[in-house]
Amino acid sequence: MDVHRAGLTMAQWRQLIDEAYRGQVTEPITNIDDSRGSHFDAIFVGGGSAGRFGAAVLRSLGGRALVLERWPFLGGSCPHQACVPHHLFSEAAKELDQAQALAGRLWYGEFDPKAASILELVELFRSQRSGPHAHMNWQSAGQLDIEFVVNAEATVVDASTVHAAGRTFTAGALVLCTGARTAIPPVPGTSLAGVFDYASFIENLNYEPSRIVVIGGSKIAVEYASFYRATGTPTTIVSRGALLSTGGPGRMDDDLRRFVVDGMRLRDVGLLEHSTVTRITGEHRVEAVEVTTLDGPRRIEADFVLLATGEQPNVEPFIDALPVARDADGFVTVDSRMRTSIPHVYAAGDLLGPPLEMFKSRRSGTTAARNIMGTDSEFHYADIPDFLHTTYEVTWAGLSEREARAAFDDVVTIQVPPPELAPGETPLPMAEGSMIYGFTLPERTGFQKCVVDARSRRVVGVHHVGYGAKDAFQYLHYLISRPGGITVDELGDMNELYISPDYFIGYARLRSGQAELTSM
Ligand SMILES: Cc1cc2nc3c(=O)[nH]c(=O)nc-3n(C[C@H](O)[C@H](O)[C@H](O)COP(=O)(O)OP(=O)(O)OC[C@H]3O[C@@H](n4cnc5c(N)ncnc54)[C@H](O)[C@@H]3O)c2cc1C
């Protein structure tokens, strides 16, 4: 189906995507200016955030980009099965947390766990997700003037040739952007009905879970377990190590982690750390998960298991034709210009391995595009701001206190609540999203820490649990990681929009000018 210059409206795109996803439209949907032939400056194989953003920038720079995508829409896994449902669930988790904690108080009735349905929210998402999908296609075809084929699997032939939709396309450069999927652990029982990963959970859930086991110890495990538990469903996490303790970029401050994990315990999320799943059992459907814990073997009954066990790259569409260098986990290795080991072949996004984040996908795609168009451009993602959800928003940037103490002789911290106060002794920090907790359950308002190198007076790390501070962290990360950084005195000279969810400006002001900085 040729839609080039058809000027499809949002509603028409939405209908077409829905029909294609239901299998009623099976042919490729082509938005190509055939008058210009089949040769491009670059072909982006995979139309997720890496491919779509890369193509948009290549087009902005005057190049001709083609995106090839097997789903009937551009945007990839984020709006389809990953970030967008995750944010919907996390917002629900926050609301449900408050409804449970304040049941019978203020305007909250008694909490009815049957009223909050996991299945209902998944069905709501499934029924509405083609709205964002349609926007991506509409924007890409119209506003961004990107050429693309969707609803067609692509196969790479060589470093300049790709087959898709029964056609052969050539380009001066290829950008591999095929993403990643869950790495299924080698545990018996993972193919039983009732065992899901983040993608099949969205696609296939058709019953209301009543007892849940989540396998894994990092972001997805914590985020989904928090949501499931907030609906009132008994939920246990089984994690090989300590929860949220994976090293490398994205590591958490110890106090931040403690507040998060204690908060999950307080909310009755079952936590089995340093424990290994040996078997998932059941006749045809999952019935239980067998685990070796530090205290011996355990059997946890469950009718729903989520595998949040890390990811593996989707290399199948190109690896035979292009055996690019890869790391020990199979992820494609690139230099800081996103060049693979094969000339004129670039890679971007989740295909490059952790951290698996949108900003990295988008920026690695756009970095590849700039270099292809002859603009020298590098992207280093070792130092990242990061976040996750529990029933809170948890955000951090820069160094943890432990890392700062290893790097500098004299480190001070500004912490709310301060270490000398017990949980609940102060309602601070409280701001957007935590005001009601501040006046009812003050131990639930959140936690913040600012880490300062006292000698240079530079802020080197910021850490936050609460609500509404994520935007601030995007800019705080820029300020603390730019050359020269930002001192506690400069931070204290900024104008805060009081009451703001992160108290760093106000607290920095209380300390600015102090000759010998001390912790508070
Ligand atoms: C549950 C979950 C929650 C997340 N939440 C967040 C979040 O809140 N914030 C955040 O920053 N990140 C989040 N992420 C990470 C984020 O979703 C990814 O980093 C990002 O979507 C990766 O983009 P990508 O373009 O590399 O891959 P994808 O978006 O996966 O795109 C790859 C595309 O390639 C296509 N493709 C594959 N093979 C072929 C082929 N042969 N032919 C044609 N097309 C093909 C696929 O259909 C897909 O559309 C989350 C991830 C998960 C799993």
XYZ file of C-alpha atoms in Angstrom, residues 1-6 8 13 16 25 27-34 37-38 40 64 66-69 72 137 141 146-152 164-167 169:
41
model
C 0.000 0.000 0.000
C 1.538 3.251 -1.135
C 0.696 6.112 1.241
C 3.290 8.567 -0.062
C 1.693 12.010 -0.359
C -1.658 10.488 0.715
C -3.292 10.409 5.987
C -3.351 6.231 10.422
C -4.704 1.461 9.297
C -3.842 -5.451 6.336
C 0.828 -5.815 2.815
C 3.732 -3.411 3.502
C 2.743 0.235 4.030
C 5.129 2.294 1.921
C 5.904 5.988 2.233
C 8.635 6.357 -0.413
C 9.176 8.993 -3.088
C 9.735 6.520 -5.914
C 14.780 5.803 -6.960
C 15.737 3.226 -4.319
C 19.434 6.428 0.087
C 17.755 10.940 2.226
C 14.803 5.209 4.700
C 13.399 3.483 7.797
C 12.369 -0.170 7.561
C 10.078 -1.457 10.321
C 2.846 -1.205 11.213
C 3.507 7.738 11.608
C 5.451 11.187 7.097
C 10.934 10.681 6.494
C 10.605 7.903 3.925
C 9.680 4.549 5.413
C 8.223 1.110 4.913
C 6.282 -0.314 7.866
C 4.515 -3.636 8.290
C 7.458 -5.322 6.520
C 12.081 -5.520 2.493
C 8.557 -5.544 1.082
C 9.768 -7.561 -1.919
C 12.100 -4.745 -2.924
C 17.054 -0.851 -1.275
